[in-house]
CSV table of C-alpha atoms in Angstrom, one decimal:
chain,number,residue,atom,x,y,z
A,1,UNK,CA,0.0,0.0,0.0
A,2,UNK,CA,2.8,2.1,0.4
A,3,UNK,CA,3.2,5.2,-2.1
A,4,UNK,CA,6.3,7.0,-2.6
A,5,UNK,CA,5.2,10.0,-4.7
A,6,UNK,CA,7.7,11.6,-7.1
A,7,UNK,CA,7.6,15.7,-6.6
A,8,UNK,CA,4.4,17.6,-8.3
A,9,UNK,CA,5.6,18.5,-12.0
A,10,UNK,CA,5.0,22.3,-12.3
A,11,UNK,CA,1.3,22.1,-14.4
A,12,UNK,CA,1.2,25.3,-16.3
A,13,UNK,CA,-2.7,26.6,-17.2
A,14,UNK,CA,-3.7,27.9,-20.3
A,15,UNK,CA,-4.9,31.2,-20.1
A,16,UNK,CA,-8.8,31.4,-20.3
A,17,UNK,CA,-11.1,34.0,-20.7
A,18,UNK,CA,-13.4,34.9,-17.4
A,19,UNK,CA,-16.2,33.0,-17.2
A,20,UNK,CA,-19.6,33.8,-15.8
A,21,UNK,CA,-20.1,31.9,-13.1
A,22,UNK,CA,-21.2,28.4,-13.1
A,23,UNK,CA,-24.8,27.1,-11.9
A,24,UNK,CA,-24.5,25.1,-9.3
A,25,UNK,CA,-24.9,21.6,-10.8
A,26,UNK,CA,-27.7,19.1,-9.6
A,27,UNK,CA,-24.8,16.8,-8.3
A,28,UNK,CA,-22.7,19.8,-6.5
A,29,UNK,CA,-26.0,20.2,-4.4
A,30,UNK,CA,-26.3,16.1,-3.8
A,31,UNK,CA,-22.8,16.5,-3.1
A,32,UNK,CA,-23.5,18.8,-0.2
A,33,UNK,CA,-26.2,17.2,1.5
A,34,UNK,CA,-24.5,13.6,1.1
A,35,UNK,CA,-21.6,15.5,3.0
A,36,UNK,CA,-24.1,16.7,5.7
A,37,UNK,CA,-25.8,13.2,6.3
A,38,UNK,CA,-22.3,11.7,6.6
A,39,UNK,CA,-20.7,14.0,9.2
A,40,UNK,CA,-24.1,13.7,11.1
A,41,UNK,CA,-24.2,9.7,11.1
A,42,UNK,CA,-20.7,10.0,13.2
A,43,UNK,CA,-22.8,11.9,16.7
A,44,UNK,CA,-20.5,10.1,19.1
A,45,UNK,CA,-22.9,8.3,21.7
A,46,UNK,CA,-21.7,7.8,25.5
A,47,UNK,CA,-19.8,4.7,25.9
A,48,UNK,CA,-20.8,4.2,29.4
A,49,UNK,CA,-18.9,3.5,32.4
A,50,UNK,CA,-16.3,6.2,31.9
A,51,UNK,CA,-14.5,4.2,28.9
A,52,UNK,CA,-13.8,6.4,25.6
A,53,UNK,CA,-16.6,7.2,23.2
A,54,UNK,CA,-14.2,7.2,20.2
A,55,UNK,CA,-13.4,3.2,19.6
A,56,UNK,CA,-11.2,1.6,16.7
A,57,UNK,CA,-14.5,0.4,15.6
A,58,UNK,CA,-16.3,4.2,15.1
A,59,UNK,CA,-12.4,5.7,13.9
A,60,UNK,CA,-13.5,2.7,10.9
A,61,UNK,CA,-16.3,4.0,10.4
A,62,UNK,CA,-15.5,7.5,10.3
A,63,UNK,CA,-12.6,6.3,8.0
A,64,UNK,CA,-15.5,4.9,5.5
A,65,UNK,CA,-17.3,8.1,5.9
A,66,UNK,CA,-13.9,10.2,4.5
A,67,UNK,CA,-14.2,7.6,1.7
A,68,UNK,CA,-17.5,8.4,1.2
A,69,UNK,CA,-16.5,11.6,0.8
A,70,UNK,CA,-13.5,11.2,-1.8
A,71,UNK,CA,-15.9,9.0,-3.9
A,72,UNK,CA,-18.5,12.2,-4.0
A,73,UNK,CA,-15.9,14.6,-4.8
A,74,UNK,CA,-13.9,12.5,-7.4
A,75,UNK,CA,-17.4,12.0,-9.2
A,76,UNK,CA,-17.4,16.1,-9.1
A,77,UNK,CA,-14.4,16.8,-10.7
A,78,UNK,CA,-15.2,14.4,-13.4
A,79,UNK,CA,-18.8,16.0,-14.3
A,80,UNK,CA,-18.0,17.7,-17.9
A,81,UNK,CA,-20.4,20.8,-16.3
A,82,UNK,CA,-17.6,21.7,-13.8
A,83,UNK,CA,-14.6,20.9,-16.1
A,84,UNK,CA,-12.1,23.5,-16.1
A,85,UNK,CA,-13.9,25.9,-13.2
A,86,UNK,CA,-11.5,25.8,-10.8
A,87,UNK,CA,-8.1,25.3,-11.5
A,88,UNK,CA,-6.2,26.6,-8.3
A,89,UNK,CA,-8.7,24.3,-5.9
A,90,UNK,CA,-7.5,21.2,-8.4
A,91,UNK,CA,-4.2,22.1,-7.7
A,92,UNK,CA,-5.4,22.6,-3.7
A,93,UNK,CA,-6.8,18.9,-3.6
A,94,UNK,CA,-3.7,17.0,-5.7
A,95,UNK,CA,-1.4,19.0,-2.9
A,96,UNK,CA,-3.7,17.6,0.0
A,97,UNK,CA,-4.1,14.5,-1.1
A,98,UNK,CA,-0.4,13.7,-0.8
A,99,UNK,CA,-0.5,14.3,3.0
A,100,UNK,CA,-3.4,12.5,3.4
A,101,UNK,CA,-2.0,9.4,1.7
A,102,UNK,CA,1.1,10.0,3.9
A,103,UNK,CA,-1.3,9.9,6.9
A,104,UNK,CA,-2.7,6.2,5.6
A,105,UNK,CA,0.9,4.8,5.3
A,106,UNK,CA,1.8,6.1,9.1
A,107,UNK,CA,-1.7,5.0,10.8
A,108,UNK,CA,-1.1,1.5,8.3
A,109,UNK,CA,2.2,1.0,10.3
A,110,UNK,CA,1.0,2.1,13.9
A,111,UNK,CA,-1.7,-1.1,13.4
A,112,UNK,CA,0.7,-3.4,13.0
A,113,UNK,CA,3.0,-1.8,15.6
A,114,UNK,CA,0.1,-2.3,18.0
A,115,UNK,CA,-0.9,-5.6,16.3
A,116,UNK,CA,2.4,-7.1,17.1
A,117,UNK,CA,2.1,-5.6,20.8
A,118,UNK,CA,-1.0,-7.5,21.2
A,119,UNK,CA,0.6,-11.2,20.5
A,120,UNK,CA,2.9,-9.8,23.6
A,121,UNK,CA,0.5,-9.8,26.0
A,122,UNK,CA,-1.2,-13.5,24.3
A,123,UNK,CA,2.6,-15.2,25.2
A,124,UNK,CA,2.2,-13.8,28.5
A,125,UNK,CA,-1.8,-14.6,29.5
A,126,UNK,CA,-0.3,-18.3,27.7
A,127,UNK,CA,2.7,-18.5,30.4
A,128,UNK,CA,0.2,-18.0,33.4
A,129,UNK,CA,-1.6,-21.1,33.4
A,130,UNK,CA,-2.9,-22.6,36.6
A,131,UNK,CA,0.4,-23.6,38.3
A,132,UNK,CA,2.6,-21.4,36.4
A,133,UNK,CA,6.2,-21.9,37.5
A,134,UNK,CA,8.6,-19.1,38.7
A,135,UNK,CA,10.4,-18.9,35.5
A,136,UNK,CA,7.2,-18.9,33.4
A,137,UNK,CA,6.1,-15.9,35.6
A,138,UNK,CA,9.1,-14.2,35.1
A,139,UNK,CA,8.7,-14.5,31.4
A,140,UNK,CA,5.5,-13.1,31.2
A,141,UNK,CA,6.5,-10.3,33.5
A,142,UNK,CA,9.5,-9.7,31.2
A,143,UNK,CA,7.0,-10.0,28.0
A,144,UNK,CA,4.2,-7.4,29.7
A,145,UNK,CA,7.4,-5.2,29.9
A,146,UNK,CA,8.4,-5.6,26.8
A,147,UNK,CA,4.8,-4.8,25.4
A,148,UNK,CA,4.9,-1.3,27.6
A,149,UNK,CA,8.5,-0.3,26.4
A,150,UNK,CA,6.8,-0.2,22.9
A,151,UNK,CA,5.8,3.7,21.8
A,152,UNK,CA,4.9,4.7,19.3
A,153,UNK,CA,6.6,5.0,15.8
A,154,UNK,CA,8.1,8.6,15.1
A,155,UNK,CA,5.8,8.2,11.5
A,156,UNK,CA,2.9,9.1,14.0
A,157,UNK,CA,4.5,12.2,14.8
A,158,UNK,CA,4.9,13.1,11.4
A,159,UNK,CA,1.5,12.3,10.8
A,160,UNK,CA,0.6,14.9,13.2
A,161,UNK,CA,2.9,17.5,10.9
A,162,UNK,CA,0.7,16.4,7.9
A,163,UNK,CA,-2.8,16.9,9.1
A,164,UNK,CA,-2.1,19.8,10.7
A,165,UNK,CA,-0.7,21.2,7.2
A,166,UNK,CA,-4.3,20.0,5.8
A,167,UNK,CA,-6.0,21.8,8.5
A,168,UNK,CA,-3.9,25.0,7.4
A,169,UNK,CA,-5.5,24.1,3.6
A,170,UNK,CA,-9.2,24.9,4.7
A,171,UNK,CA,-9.5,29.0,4.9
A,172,UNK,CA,-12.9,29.4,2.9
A,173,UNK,CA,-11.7,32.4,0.8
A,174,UNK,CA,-14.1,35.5,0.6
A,175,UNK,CA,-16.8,36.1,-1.4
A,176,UNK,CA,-18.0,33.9,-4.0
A,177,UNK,CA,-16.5,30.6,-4.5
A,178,UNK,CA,-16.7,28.0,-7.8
A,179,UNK,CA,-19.0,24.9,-6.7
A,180,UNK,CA,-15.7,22.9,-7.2
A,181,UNK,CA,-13.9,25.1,-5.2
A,182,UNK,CA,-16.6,24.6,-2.3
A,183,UNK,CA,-16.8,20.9,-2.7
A,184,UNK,CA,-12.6,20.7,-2.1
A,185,UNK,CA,-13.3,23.0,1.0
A,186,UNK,CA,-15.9,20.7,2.0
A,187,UNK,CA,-13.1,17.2,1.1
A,188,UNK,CA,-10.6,18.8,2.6
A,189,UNK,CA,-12.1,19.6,6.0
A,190,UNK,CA,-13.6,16.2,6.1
A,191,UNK,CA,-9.9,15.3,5.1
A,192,UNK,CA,-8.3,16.8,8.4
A,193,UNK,CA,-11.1,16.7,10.9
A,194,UNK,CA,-11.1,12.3,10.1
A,195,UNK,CA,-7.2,12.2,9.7
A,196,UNK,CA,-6.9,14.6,12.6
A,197,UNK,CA,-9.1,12.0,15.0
A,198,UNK,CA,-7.3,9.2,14.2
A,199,UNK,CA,-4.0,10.2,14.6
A,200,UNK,CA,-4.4,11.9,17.8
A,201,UNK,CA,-6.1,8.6,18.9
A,202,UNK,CA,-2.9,6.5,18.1
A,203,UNK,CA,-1.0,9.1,20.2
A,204,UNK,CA,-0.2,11.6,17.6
A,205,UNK,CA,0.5,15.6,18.8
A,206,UNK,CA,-3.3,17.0,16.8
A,207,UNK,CA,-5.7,19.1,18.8
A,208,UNK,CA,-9.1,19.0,17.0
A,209,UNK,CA,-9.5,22.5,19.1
A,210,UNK,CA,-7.3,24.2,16.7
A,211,UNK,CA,-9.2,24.4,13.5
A,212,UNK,CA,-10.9,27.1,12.4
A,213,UNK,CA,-14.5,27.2,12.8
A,214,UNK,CA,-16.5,26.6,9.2
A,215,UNK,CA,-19.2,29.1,8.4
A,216,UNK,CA,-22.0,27.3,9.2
A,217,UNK,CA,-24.2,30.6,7.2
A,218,UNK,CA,-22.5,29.3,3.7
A,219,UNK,CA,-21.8,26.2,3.5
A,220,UNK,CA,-25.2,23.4,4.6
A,221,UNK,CA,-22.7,21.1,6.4
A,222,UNK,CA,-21.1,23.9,8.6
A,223,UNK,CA,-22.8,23.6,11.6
A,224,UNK,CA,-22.7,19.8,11.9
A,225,UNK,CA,-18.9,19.5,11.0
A,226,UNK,CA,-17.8,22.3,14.2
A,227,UNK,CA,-20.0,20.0,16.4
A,228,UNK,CA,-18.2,16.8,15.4
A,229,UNK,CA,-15.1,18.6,16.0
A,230,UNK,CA,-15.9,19.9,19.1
A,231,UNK,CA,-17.1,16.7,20.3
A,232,UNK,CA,-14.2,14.5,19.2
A,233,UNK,CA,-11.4,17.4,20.3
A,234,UNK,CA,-13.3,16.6,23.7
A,235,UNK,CA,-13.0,13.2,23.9
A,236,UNK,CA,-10.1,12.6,22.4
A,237,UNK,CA,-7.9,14.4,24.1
A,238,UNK,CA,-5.4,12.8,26.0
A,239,UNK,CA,-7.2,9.3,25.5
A,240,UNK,CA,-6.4,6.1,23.8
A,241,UNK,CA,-9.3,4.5,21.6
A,242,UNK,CA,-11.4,2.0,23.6
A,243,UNK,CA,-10.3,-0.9,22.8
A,244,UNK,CA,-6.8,0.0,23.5
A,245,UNK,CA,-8.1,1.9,27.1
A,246,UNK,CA,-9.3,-1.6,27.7
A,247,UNK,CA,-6.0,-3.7,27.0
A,248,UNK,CA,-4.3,-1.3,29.6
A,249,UNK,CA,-6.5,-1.7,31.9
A,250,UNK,CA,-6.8,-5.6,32.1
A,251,UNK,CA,-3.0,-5.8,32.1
A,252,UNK,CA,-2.6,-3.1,34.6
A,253,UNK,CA,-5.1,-5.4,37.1
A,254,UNK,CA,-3.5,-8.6,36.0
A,255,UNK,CA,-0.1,-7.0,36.7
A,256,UNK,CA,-1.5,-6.1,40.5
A,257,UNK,CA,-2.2,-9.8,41.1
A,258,UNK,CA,0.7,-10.7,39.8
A,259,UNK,CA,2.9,-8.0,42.3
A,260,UNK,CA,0.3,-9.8,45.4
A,261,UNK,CA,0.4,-13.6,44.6
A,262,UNK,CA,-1.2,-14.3,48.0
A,263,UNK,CA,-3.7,-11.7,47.8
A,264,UNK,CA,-6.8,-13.5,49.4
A,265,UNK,CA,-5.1,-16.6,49.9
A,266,UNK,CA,-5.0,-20.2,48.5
A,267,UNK,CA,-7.7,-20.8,46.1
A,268,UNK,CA,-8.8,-17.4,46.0
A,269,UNK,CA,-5.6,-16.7,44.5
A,270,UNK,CA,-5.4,-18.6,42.0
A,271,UNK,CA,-8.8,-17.4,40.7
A,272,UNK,CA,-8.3,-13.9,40.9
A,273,UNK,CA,-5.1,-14.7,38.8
A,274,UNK,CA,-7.0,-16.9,36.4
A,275,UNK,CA,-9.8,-14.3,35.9
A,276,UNK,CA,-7.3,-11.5,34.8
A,277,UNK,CA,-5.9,-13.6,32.3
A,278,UNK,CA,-9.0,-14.0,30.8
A,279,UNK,CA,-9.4,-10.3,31.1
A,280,UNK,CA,-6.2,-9.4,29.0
A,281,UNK,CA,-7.0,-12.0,26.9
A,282,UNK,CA,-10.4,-11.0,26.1
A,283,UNK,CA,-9.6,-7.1,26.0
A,284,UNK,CA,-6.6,-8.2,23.3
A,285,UNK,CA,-9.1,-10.1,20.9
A,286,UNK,CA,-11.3,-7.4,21.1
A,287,UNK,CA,-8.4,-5.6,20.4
A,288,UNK,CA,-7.5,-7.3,17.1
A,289,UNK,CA,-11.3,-7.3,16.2
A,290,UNK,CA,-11.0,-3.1,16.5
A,291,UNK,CA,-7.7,-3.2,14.2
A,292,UNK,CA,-8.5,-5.4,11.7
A,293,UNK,CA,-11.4,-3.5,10.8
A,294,UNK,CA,-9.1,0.1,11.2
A,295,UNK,CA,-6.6,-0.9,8.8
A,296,UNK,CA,-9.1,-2.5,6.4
A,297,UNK,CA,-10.9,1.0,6.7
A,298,UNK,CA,-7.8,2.9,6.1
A,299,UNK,CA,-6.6,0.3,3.1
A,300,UNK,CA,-9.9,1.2,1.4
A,301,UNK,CA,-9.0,5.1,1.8
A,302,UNK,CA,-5.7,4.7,0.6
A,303,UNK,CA,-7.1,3.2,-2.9
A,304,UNK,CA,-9.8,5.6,-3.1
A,305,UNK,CA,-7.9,8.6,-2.5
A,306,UNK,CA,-5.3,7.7,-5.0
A,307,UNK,CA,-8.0,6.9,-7.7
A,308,UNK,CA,-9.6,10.6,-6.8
A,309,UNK,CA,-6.5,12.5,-6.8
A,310,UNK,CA,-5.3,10.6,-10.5
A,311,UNK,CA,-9.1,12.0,-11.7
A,312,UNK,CA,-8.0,15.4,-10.4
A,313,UNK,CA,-4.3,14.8,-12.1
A,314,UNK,CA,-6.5,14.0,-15.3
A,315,UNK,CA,-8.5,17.0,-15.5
A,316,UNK,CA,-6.0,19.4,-15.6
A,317,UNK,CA,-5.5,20.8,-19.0
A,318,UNK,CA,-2.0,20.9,-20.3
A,319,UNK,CA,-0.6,23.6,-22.9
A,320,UNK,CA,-0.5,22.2,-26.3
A,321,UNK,CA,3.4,21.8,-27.1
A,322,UNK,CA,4.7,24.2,-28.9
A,323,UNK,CA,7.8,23.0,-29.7
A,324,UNK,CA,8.5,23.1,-34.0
């Protein structure tokens, strides 16, 4: 999945005469209100029981939503009534959409940084059977170690650096703007709100808090995209996705029994030790369950991303050569 992108070719447009502007096409305006439904269908809803709202399992889906999203717009700049109205936001989304493939490469990584973490803690919930001896304790001690020691990769951190250069991208300019010109806006916010959420959720340096506040008076999907933001900026900060607040908490307890053998005594003992095993290892499947379907969501964006921005690449329209 991984892309290494050759620089941007300097693209050169023809001059034009002004235009009038555009109507609004029937599909710009579907385009808007699909955009509007999708930011609405990701309302976080309380978890309960003080564990994190924002899951591996919603980051998917609001991964599928940014797809979505890039599936709407690349349909957009294809429509032959919107060819050729916006040049300078073309050039906006083909520069975005490198950072944003950048992003799916670093989160791709971080899941099967955290993936290999997770067959850690199996070995170690596997070396404290009933009975375990000394040295098998010690190994699982030395493999729950091991699993903490792990941080994340610096490509996180650059991820960070990337959405928050998308983020910079989205200032609405003043007065009236193309219908292409609002739909990139529109991809382009989604682009760095979603990116933005799931980076800061694998422990990436983003604050949601930051971003600029969309005009909810010109563009329909305003009002529910600062919402979202606001409400995942809340959530997330500080915080690990749920699944992974879950792991760290079933290892923590396990790692308290493990410190107080005796603890109750006897067979008490044994069964508190036995029922944090089963803990971890129920937290880590869940776990897995939560990742696989995060870097299946974020495989999807890759391809769809790269198929939008090559329609984008396409649409340009090149000087004729005027070399004799």
């Amino acid at each position: 999945m991984f892309l290494h992108l050759p620089p941007l070719p300097l693209v050169h447009f023809p001059s034009r005469k002004p235009s009038s502007p555009e109507p609004l096409s029937l599909l710009f305006h579907t385009f808007e209100g699909s955009v509007l439904g999708h930011l609405r269908s990701l309302v976080l809803a309380p978890a309960g029981d003080g564990r994190p709202a924002v899951s591996f399992s919603y980051l998917s889906r609001a991964v599928d939503v940014l797809s979505s999203i890039h599936v709407l717009s690349d349909a957009l700049v294809s429509d032959p009534s919107l060819a050729g109205s916006d040049d300078p936001a073309l050039a906006s989304y083909v520069a975005s959409t490198i950072s944003l493939l950048d992003v799916c490469n670093a989160v791709s990584a971080e899941v099967e940084r955290l993936r290999r973490g997770r067959l850690l803690l199996l070995f170690a919930a596997h070396l404290l059977s009933p009975g375990a001896s000394p040295d098998k304790i010690r190994r699982a001690r030395d493999s729950i170690r091991e699993w903490r020691g792990s941080a994340p990769r610096p490509r996180i951190s650059s991820a960070a650096d990337l959405v928050r250069d998308l983020a910079r991208r989205g200032a609405p300019a003043r007065g009236k703007m193309s219908a292409l010109g609002r739909a990139i806006y529109a991809v382009e916010d989604a682009s760095a709100l979603i990116a933005g959420a799931l980076v800061a959720s694998l422990g990436g340096e983003v604050d949601l808090a930051e971003r600029a506040k969309v005009p909810g008076e010109r563009f329909a999907w305003g009002e529910a995209f600062d919402e979202l933001r606001v409400a995942l900026s809340g959530e997330i900060r500080g915080r690990c996705a749920g699944e992974a607040a879950d792991v760290e908490a079933s290892v923590r307890r396990l790692v308290e029994i493990m410190d107080d053998p005796a603890g109750d005594g006897g067979e008490k003992a044994e069964e508190r030790l036995r029922e944090a095993v089963k803990e971890v290892e129920d937290a880590a499947e869940e776990l897995s369950v939560g990742l696989d379907g995060l870097g299946g969501a974020v495989n999807a964006l890759f391809r769809t991303v790269l198929g939008s921005r090559n329609t984008a690449l396409r649409s340009f329209r090149l000087p004729p050569n005027k070399c004799k």
